[in-house]
PDB file of C-alpha atoms in Angstrom:
ATOM      1  CA  MET A 197       0.009   0.092   0.073  1.00 32.00           C
ATOM      2  CA  SER A 198       1.083   3.683  -0.628  1.00 36.00           C
ATOM      3  CA  LEU A 199       0.696   5.937   2.181  1.00 38.00           C
ATOM      4  CA  HIS A 200       0.176   9.563   1.797  1.00 44.00           C
ATOM      5  CA  THR A 201       0.536  10.578   5.358  1.00 46.00           C
ATOM      6  CA  ASN A 202       0.980  14.410   4.604  1.00 54.00           C
ATOM      7  CA  SER A 203      -2.267  14.551   2.663  1.00 63.00           C
ATOM      8  CA  PRO A 204      -5.209  16.476   4.174  1.00 81.00           C
ATOM      9  CA  LEU A 205      -8.080  14.424   5.552  1.00 90.00           C
ATOM     10  CA  ARG A 206     -10.422  13.386   2.610  1.00 97.00           C
ATOM     11  CA  PHE A 207     -13.769  11.589   2.956  1.00 98.00           C
ATOM     12  CA  PHE A 208     -15.526   9.342   0.295  1.00 98.00           C
ATOM     13  CA  ALA A 209     -18.742   7.436   0.229  1.00 98.00           C
ATOM     14  CA  VAL A 210     -19.306   4.029  -1.281  1.00 98.00           C
ATOM     15  CA  ILE A 211     -22.991   3.220  -1.487  1.00 98.00           C
ATOM     16  CA  PRO A 212     -23.614  -0.476  -2.556  1.00 96.00           C
ATOM     17  CA  CYS A 213     -26.869  -0.529  -4.763  1.00 95.00           C
ATOM     18  CA  ALA A 214     -26.598  -3.874  -6.503  1.00 91.00           C
ATOM     19  CA  GLY A 215     -29.016  -5.977  -4.263  1.00 76.00           C
ATOM     20  CA  PHE A 216     -32.646  -6.555  -4.916  1.00 62.00           C
ATOM     21  CA  GLY A 217     -33.959  -6.847  -1.426  1.00 57.00           C
ATOM     22  CA  SER A 218     -36.262  -9.773  -1.853  1.00 53.00           C
ATOM     23  CA  ARG A 219     -37.593  -9.620   1.703  1.00 58.00           C
ATOM     24  CA  ALA A 220     -39.192  -6.219   0.989  1.00 51.00           C
ATOM     25  CA  GLY A 221     -41.717  -7.596  -1.350  1.00 57.00           C
ATOM     26  CA  THR A 222     -41.355  -5.000  -4.035  1.00 67.00           C
ATOM     27  CA  ALA A 223     -41.543  -5.484  -7.729  1.00 70.00           C
ATOM     28  CA  MET A 224     -38.326  -3.575  -8.326  1.00 84.00           C
ATOM     29  CA  PRO A 225     -35.197  -3.468  -6.085  1.00 86.00           C
ATOM     30  CA  LYS A 226     -36.379  -1.812  -2.722  1.00 90.00           C
ATOM     31  CA  GLN A 227     -33.883   1.111  -3.049  1.00 94.00           C
ATOM     32  CA  TYR A 228     -35.734   2.483  -6.068  1.00 95.00           C
ATOM     33  CA  GLN A 229     -39.231   2.024  -4.331  1.00 94.00           C
ATOM     34  CA  ALA A 230     -40.778   5.524  -3.590  1.00 95.00           C
ATOM     35  CA  ILE A 231     -41.442   6.702  -0.086  1.00 96.00           C
ATOM     36  CA  ALA A 232     -42.248  10.180   0.817  1.00 95.00           C
ATOM     37  CA  GLY A 233     -42.211  11.308  -2.675  1.00 95.00           C
ATOM     38  CA  LEU A 234     -38.815  10.269  -3.537  1.00 97.00           C
ATOM     39  CA  PRO A 235     -37.004   6.856  -4.296  1.00 96.00           C
ATOM     40  CA  ILE A 236     -35.427   5.474  -1.132  1.00 97.00           C
ATOM     41  CA  VAL A 237     -31.884   5.695  -2.550  1.00 97.00           C
ATOM     42  CA  VAL A 238     -32.584   9.598  -3.313  1.00 98.00           C
ATOM     43  CA  HIS A 239     -33.290  10.123   0.489  1.00 97.00           C
ATOM     44  CA  THR A 240     -29.799   8.425   1.110  1.00 98.00           C
ATOM     45  CA  LEU A 241     -27.933  10.428  -1.365  1.00 98.00           C
ATOM     46  CA  LYS A 242     -29.379  13.684  -0.222  1.00 97.00           C
ATOM     47  CA  ALA A 243     -28.127  13.111   3.321  1.00 98.00           C
ATOM     48  CA  PHE A 244     -24.681  12.669   2.198  1.00 98.00           C
ATOM     49  CA  ALA A 245     -24.786  15.701  -0.041  1.00 97.00           C
ATOM     50  CA  GLY A 246     -25.800  17.639   3.080  1.00 97.00           C
ATOM     51  CA  VAL A 247     -22.343  16.906   4.425  1.00 98.00           C
ATOM     52  CA  GLN A 248     -19.949  19.590   3.127  1.00 96.00           C
ATOM     53  CA  ARG A 249     -16.709  17.475   3.993  1.00 96.00           C
ATOM     54  CA  MET A 250     -17.651  14.549   1.585  1.00 97.00           C
ATOM     55  CA  ALA A 251     -15.293  14.594  -1.535  1.00 96.00           C
ATOM     56  CA  LYS A 252     -16.964  12.119  -3.664  1.00 96.00           C
ATOM     57  CA  GLY A 253     -19.256   8.987  -3.653  1.00 97.00           C
ATOM     58  CA  VAL A 254     -19.514   5.968  -5.742  1.00 98.00           C
ATOM     59  CA  LEU A 255     -22.880   4.146  -6.220  1.00 98.00           C
ATOM     60  CA  VAL A 256     -22.182   0.532  -7.039  1.00 98.00           C
ATOM     61  CA  LEU A 257     -24.936  -0.947  -9.140  1.00 97.00           C
ATOM     62  CA  ALA A 258     -25.585  -4.354 -10.653  1.00 95.00           C
ATOM     63  CA  PRO A 259     -24.214  -4.669 -14.244  1.00 95.00           C
ATOM     64  CA  ASP A 260     -27.781  -4.997 -15.564  1.00 95.00           C
ATOM     65  CA  ASP A 261     -29.341  -2.129 -13.372  1.00 94.00           C
ATOM     66  CA  VAL A 262     -32.068  -0.345 -15.389  1.00 94.00           C
ATOM     67  CA  HIS A 263     -33.434   1.882 -12.654  1.00 95.00           C
ATOM     68  CA  MET A 264     -30.445   4.392 -11.567  1.00 96.00           C
ATOM     69  CA  ALA A 265     -30.109   6.322 -14.636  1.00 96.00           C
ATOM     70  CA  GLY A 266     -33.709   7.497 -14.668  1.00 96.00           C
ATOM     71  CA  VAL A 267     -33.490   8.284 -10.935  1.00 97.00           C
ATOM     72  CA  LEU A 268     -30.399  10.400 -11.292  1.00 97.00           C
ATOM     73  CA  ALA A 269     -31.859  12.160 -14.463  1.00 97.00           C
ATOM     74  CA  ALA A 270     -34.847  12.999 -12.240  1.00 97.00           C
ATOM     75  CA  HIS A 271     -32.748  13.892  -9.010  1.00 97.00           C
ATOM     76  CA  PRO A 272     -29.250  14.717  -9.925  1.00 97.00           C
ATOM     77  CA  GLN A 273     -26.670  14.022  -7.287  1.00 96.00           C
ATOM     78  CA  PRO A 274     -23.520  15.741  -8.593  1.00 96.00           C
ATOM     79  CA  MET A 275     -21.353  14.249  -5.733  1.00 96.00           C
ATOM     80  CA  PHE A 276     -21.958  10.633  -6.787  1.00 97.00           C
ATOM     81  CA  GLU A 277     -20.812   8.662  -9.794  1.00 96.00           C
ATOM     82  CA  THR A 278     -22.211   5.024 -10.814  1.00 97.00           C
ATOM     83  CA  SER A 279     -20.165   1.904 -11.212  1.00 97.00           C
ATOM     84  CA  ARG A 280     -21.781  -1.101 -12.738  1.00 97.00           C
ATOM     85  CA  THR A 281     -19.484  -3.473 -10.884  1.00 96.00           C
ATOM     86  CA  GLY A 282     -21.765  -4.792  -8.198  1.00 95.00           C
ATOM     87  CA  GLY A 283     -21.247  -8.443  -7.028  1.00 93.00           C
ATOM     88  CA  ALA A 284     -23.575 -11.122  -5.858  1.00 91.00           C
ATOM     89  CA  THR A 285     -22.776 -10.099  -2.085  1.00 93.00           C
ATOM     90  CA  ARG A 286     -22.617  -6.724  -0.430  1.00 93.00           C
ATOM     91  CA  ALA A 287     -18.782  -7.430   0.407  1.00 95.00           C
ATOM     92  CA  GLN A 288     -18.092  -7.870  -3.331  1.00 95.00           C
ATOM     93  CA  SER A 289     -19.786  -4.644  -4.165  1.00 96.00           C
ATOM     94  CA  VAL A 290     -18.280  -2.564  -1.413  1.00 97.00           C
ATOM     95  CA  LEU A 291     -14.798  -3.977  -2.610  1.00 97.00           C
ATOM     96  CA  ALA A 292     -15.680  -2.935  -6.381  1.00 97.00           C
ATOM     97  CA  GLY A 293     -16.522   0.451  -4.983  1.00 98.00           C
ATOM     98  CA  LEU A 294     -13.142   0.906  -2.997  1.00 98.00           C
ATOM     99  CA  ARG A 295     -11.275  -0.247  -6.276  1.00 97.00           C
ATOM    100  CA  GLU A 296     -13.172   2.306  -8.292  1.00 97.00           C
ATOM    101  CA  LEU A 297     -12.210   5.125  -5.761  1.00 97.00           C
ATOM    102  CA  VAL A 298      -8.667   4.132  -5.850  1.00 97.00           C
ATOM    103  CA  LYS A 299      -8.751   4.128  -9.726  1.00 96.00           C
ATOM    104  CA  GLN A 300     -10.037   7.710  -9.511  1.00 94.00           C
ATOM    105  CA  GLY A 301      -7.235   8.819  -7.290  1.00 95.00           C
ATOM    106  CA  ALA A 302      -8.347   8.165  -3.552  1.00 97.00           C
ATOM    107  CA  HIS A 303      -5.495   7.412  -1.353  1.00 97.00           C
ATOM    108  CA  ASP A 304      -4.880   4.458   0.973  1.00 97.00           C
ATOM    109  CA  THR A 305      -5.116   6.750   3.888  1.00 97.00           C
ATOM    110  CA  ASP A 306      -8.310   8.488   2.884  1.00 98.00           C
ATOM    111  CA  TRP A 307     -11.368   7.735   4.578  1.00 98.00           C
ATOM    112  CA  VAL A 308     -14.343   5.942   3.158  1.00 98.00           C
ATOM    113  CA  LEU A 309     -17.863   5.809   4.587  1.00 98.00           C
ATOM    114  CA  VAL A 310     -19.913   2.778   3.406  1.00 98.00           C
ATOM    115  CA  HIS A 311     -23.663   3.190   3.783  1.00 98.00           C
ATOM    116  CA  ASP A 312     -26.561   0.888   3.044  1.00 96.00           C
ATOM    117  CA  ALA A 313     -28.820   2.375   0.068  1.00 96.00           C
ATOM    118  CA  ALA A 314     -32.008   1.366   1.973  1.00 94.00           C
ATOM    119  CA  ARG A 315     -30.809   3.008   5.252  1.00 96.00           C
ATOM    120  CA  CYS A 316     -32.615   6.251   3.971  1.00 97.00           C
ATOM    121  CA  LEU A 317     -33.301   7.794   7.333  1.00 97.00           C
ATOM    122  CA  VAL A 318     -29.691   8.851   8.218  1.00 98.00           C
ATOM    123  CA  THR A 319     -29.189  12.391   8.672  1.00 98.00           C
ATOM    124  CA  PRO A 320     -26.205  14.843   7.821  1.00 98.00           C
ATOM    125  CA  GLU A 321     -25.756  15.440  11.464  1.00 98.00           C
ATOM    126  CA  GLN A 322     -25.397  11.440  12.230  1.00 98.00           C
ATOM    127  CA  ILE A 323     -22.839  11.289   9.295  1.00 98.00           C
ATOM    128  CA  ASN A 324     -20.919  14.283  10.683  1.00 98.00           C
ATOM    129  CA  ALA A 325     -20.993  12.764  14.161  1.00 98.00           C
ATOM    130  CA  LEU A 326     -19.392   9.685  12.854  1.00 98.00           C
ATOM    131  CA  ILE A 327     -16.634  11.674  11.158  1.00 98.00           C
ATOM    132  CA  ASP A 328     -15.775  13.641  14.115  1.00 98.00           C
ATOM    133  CA  ALA A 329     -15.684  10.673  16.198  1.00 98.00           C
ATOM    134  CA  CYS A 330     -13.385   8.437  13.910  1.00 98.00           C
ATOM    135  CA  GLN A 331     -11.199  10.871  11.980  1.00 97.00           C
ATOM    136  CA  ASP A 332      -8.483  10.633  14.496  1.00 96.00           C
ATOM    137  CA  ASP A 333      -9.115   7.018  15.532  1.00 97.00           C
ATOM    138  CA  ALA A 334      -6.569   4.221  14.619  1.00 95.00           C
ATOM    139  CA  ALA A 335      -9.236   1.799  13.516  1.00 97.00           C
ATOM    140  CA  GLY A 336     -12.178   3.690  12.366  1.00 98.00           C
ATOM    141  CA  GLY A 337     -15.683   2.838  13.525  1.00 98.00           C
ATOM    142  CA  LEU A 338     -19.474   2.634  12.725  1.00 98.00           C
ATOM    143  CA  LEU A 339     -22.733   4.121  13.828  1.00 98.00           C
ATOM    144  CA  ALA A 340     -24.372   1.689  16.100  1.00 98.00           C
ATOM    145  CA  HIS A 341     -27.584   1.558  18.405  1.00 96.00           C
ATOM    146  CA  LYS A 342     -27.301   0.203  22.048  1.00 95.00           C
ATOM    147  CA  LEU A 343     -29.782  -2.723  22.296  1.00 93.00           C
ATOM    148  CA  ALA A 344     -32.773  -1.728  24.424  1.00 91.00           C
ATOM    149  CA  ASP A 345     -34.914  -4.888  24.098  1.00 93.00           C
ATOM    150  CA  THR A 346     -34.579  -8.194  25.917  1.00 95.00           C
ATOM    151  CA  LEU A 347     -32.499 -10.593  23.697  1.00 95.00           C
ATOM    152  CA  LYS A 348     -33.355 -14.297  23.230  1.00 96.00           C
ATOM    153  CA  ALA A 349     -31.444 -16.980  21.738  1.00 96.00           C
ATOM    154  CA  GLU A 350     -33.541 -19.624  19.737  1.00 97.00           C
ATOM    155  CA  ALA A 351     -33.410 -23.433  19.210  1.00 97.00           C
ATOM    156  CA  ASN A 352     -36.275 -25.129  17.038  1.00 97.00           C
ATOM    157  CA  GLY A 353     -38.462 -22.071  17.364  1.00 97.00           C
ATOM    158  CA  ARG A 354     -38.428 -21.805  20.989  1.00 98.00           C
ATOM    159  CA  VAL A 355     -36.340 -19.767  23.575  1.00 98.00           C
ATOM    160  CA  ALA A 356     -33.115 -21.356  24.310  1.00 97.00           C
ATOM    161  CA  GLN A 357     -31.809 -18.714  26.734  1.00 97.00           C
ATOM    162  CA  THR A 358     -32.000 -15.109  27.639  1.00 97.00           C
ATOM    163  CA  VAL A 359     -28.795 -13.353  26.338  1.00 96.00           C
ATOM    164  CA  ASP A 360     -27.277 -10.483  28.407  1.00 95.00           C
ATOM    165  CA  ARG A 361     -27.934  -7.455  26.546  1.00 94.00           C
ATOM    166  CA  SER A 362     -25.649  -4.913  28.421  1.00 94.00           C
ATOM    167  CA  ASP A 363     -22.848  -5.065  25.906  1.00 95.00           C
ATOM    168  CA  LYS A 364     -24.879  -5.687  22.859  1.00 95.00           C
ATOM    169  CA  TRP A 365     -25.379  -3.077  20.041  1.00 96.00           C
ATOM    170  CA  LEU A 366     -27.183  -3.170  16.579  1.00 96.00           C
ATOM    171  CA  ALA A 367     -24.589  -2.307  13.928  1.00 97.00           C
ATOM    172  CA  GLN A 368     -25.869   0.253  11.536  1.00 98.00           C
ATOM    173  CA  THR A 369     -24.151   2.317   8.842  1.00 98.00           C
ATOM    174  CA  PRO A 370     -22.363   4.355   7.659  1.00 98.00           C
ATOM    175  CA  GLN A 371     -19.276   2.457   8.688  1.00 98.00           C
ATOM    176  CA  MET A 372     -15.861   4.494   8.261  1.00 98.00           C
ATOM    177  CA  PHE A 373     -12.457   3.053   7.702  1.00 98.00           C
ATOM    178  CA  ARG A 374      -9.219   3.970   5.909  1.00 98.00           C
ATOM    179  CA  ILE A 375      -9.631   2.923   2.254  1.00 98.00           C
ATOM    180  CA  GLY A 376      -6.308   1.018   2.262  1.00 98.00           C
ATOM    181  CA  VAL A 377      -7.077  -0.998   5.324  1.00 98.00           C
ATOM    182  CA  LEU A 378     -10.882  -1.786   4.510  1.00 98.00           C
ATOM    183  CA  LEU A 379      -9.628  -3.070   0.977  1.00 97.00           C
ATOM    184  CA  GLN A 380      -6.985  -5.298   2.675  1.00 97.00           C
ATOM    185  CA  ALA A 381      -9.742  -6.454   5.085  1.00 97.00           C
ATOM    186  CA  LEU A 382     -12.348  -7.354   2.544  1.00 97.00           C
ATOM    187  CA  GLU A 383      -9.823  -9.247   0.388  1.00 96.00           C
ATOM    188  CA  HIS A 384      -8.843 -11.467   3.266  1.00 95.00           C
ATOM    189  CA  ALA A 385     -12.427 -11.882   4.792  1.00 93.00           C
ATOM    190  CA  GLY A 386     -14.143 -13.027   1.557  1.00 86.00           C
ATOM    191  CA  ALA A 387     -17.622 -12.404   0.226  1.00 83.00           C
ATOM    192  CA  ALA A 388     -19.487 -13.765   3.399  1.00 84.00           C
ATOM    193  CA  VAL A 389     -18.998 -10.882   5.777  1.00 92.00           C
ATOM    194  CA  THR A 390     -22.152  -8.773   6.191  1.00 92.00           C
ATOM    195  CA  ASP A 391     -20.504  -5.532   7.146  1.00 96.00           C
ATOM    196  CA  GLU A 392     -17.387  -3.689   6.916  1.00 98.00           C
ATOM    197  CA  ALA A 393     -16.566  -3.750  10.748  1.00 98.00           C
ATOM    198  CA  SER A 394     -16.598  -7.667  10.652  1.00 97.00           C
ATOM    199  CA  ALA A 395     -13.665  -7.578   8.008  1.00 97.00           C
ATOM    200  CA  ILE A 396     -11.980  -5.015  10.113  1.00 98.00           C
ATOM    201  CA  GLU A 397     -12.393  -7.013  13.347  1.00 97.00           C
ATOM    202  CA  ALA A 398     -10.763 -10.263  11.512  1.00 96.00           C
ATOM    203  CA  MET A 399      -7.611  -8.227  11.115  1.00 95.00           C
ATOM    204  CA  GLY A 400      -7.573  -7.802  14.900  1.00 96.00           C
ATOM    205  CA  LEU A 401      -8.624  -4.196  15.146  1.00 97.00           C
ATOM    206  CA  SER A 402     -11.573  -2.915  17.281  1.00 98.00           C
ATOM    207  CA  PRO A 403     -13.736  -0.280  15.499  1.00 98.00           C
ATOM    208  CA  LEU A 404     -15.265   2.493  17.440  1.00 98.00           C
ATOM    209  CA  LEU A 405     -18.862   2.284  18.384  1.00 98.00           C
ATOM    210  CA  VAL A 406     -20.412   5.647  17.626  1.00 98.00           C
ATOM    211  CA  PRO A 407     -24.065   6.058  19.192  1.00 97.00           C
ATOM    212  CA  GLY A 408     -26.566   6.335  16.293  1.00 95.00           C
ATOM    213  CA  ASN A 409     -30.245   6.706  16.427  1.00 93.00           C
ATOM    214  CA  ALA A 410     -33.184   4.179  16.390  1.00 94.00           C
ATOM    215  CA  GLN A 411     -34.529   5.744  13.113  1.00 96.00           C
ATOM    216  CA  ASN A 412     -31.559   4.889  11.193  1.00 97.00           C
ATOM    217  CA  PHE A 413     -33.016   1.555  10.394  1.00 95.00           C
ATOM    218  CA  LYS A 414     -32.568  -0.251   7.175  1.00 94.00           C
ATOM    219  CA  VAL A 415     -35.859  -0.589   5.108  1.00 94.00           C
ATOM    220  CA  THR A 416     -36.158  -4.276   4.861  1.00 91.00           C
ATOM    221  CA  TYR A 417     -39.427  -5.698   5.283  1.00 90.00           C
ATOM    222  CA  PRO A 418     -42.924  -4.541   3.787  1.00 89.00           C
ATOM    223  CA  GLU A 419     -43.898  -2.942   6.931  1.00 93.00           C
ATOM    224  CA  ASP A 420     -40.833  -0.847   7.153  1.00 94.00           C
ATOM    225  CA  PHE A 421     -41.944   1.311   4.341  1.00 94.00           C
ATOM    226  CA  ALA A 422     -44.874   3.042   6.181  1.00 95.00           C
ATOM    227  CA  LEU A 423     -42.754   3.588   9.133  1.00 96.00           C
ATOM    228  CA  ALA A 424     -39.832   5.085   7.069  1.00 96.00           C
ATOM    229  CA  ALA A 425     -42.419   7.330   5.216  1.00 96.00           C
ATOM    230  CA  ALA A 426     -44.051   8.499   8.385  1.00 96.00           C
ATOM    231  CA  ILE A 427     -40.592   9.635   9.833  1.00 97.00           C
ATOM    232  CA  LEU A 428     -39.496  11.274   6.542  1.00 96.00           C
ATOM    233  CA  ASN A 429     -42.797  13.138   6.375  1.00 95.00           C
ATOM    234  CA  SER A 430     -42.395  14.317   9.846  1.00 95.00           C
ATOM    235  CA  ARG A 431     -39.130  15.897   9.061  1.00 92.00           C
ATOM    236  CA  GLN A 432     -40.522  18.106   6.327  1.00 82.00           C
TER     237      GLN A 432
END
């Protein structure tokens, strides 16, 4: 890896958009479903556009994506470029997005914020809070929400035990790490990891947990759409 230690801090974004989201029950990939008057992904991109420190973002699309061009024509997002290099898993898509950033001149020591396209309730304030907390951290970190509910372990559809929740957090995004370190971590971790922090942890590093917000959930199930719409409409 080349290190540019004298370079000023730069912050990039990678938004994987190659998945379909089959659990959402939508006819199109869920990130393109409209809620509160806009496609889900547009709400996400507008939050990042509201962060002045962001240098550039990459939207990682499926090679056969037929939706994003029309979305961006209707709702231009100059900070973001598209890359039709998405893979079968989130990790593969993020890795492709990181390689695209490097190809375009990002340095190993620049920071990247990876965010779920369908986590459309994130705010510029939350993104800035993550940057403030992590920009001087050796490992990087992620937005997360401390678990409030009682946690159960299951066996054959029944409760096997109650799990101590005192040290449990729900991982959210963005997740923010140095580009070079995250590239190396994902290359070693393989396609099975479900978030970037897991790959970083596998390298022996301990990402910082930055308190997020319960509203920063990922739209996943059919009932999530109405809840997300209600929250977005309440902000207007």
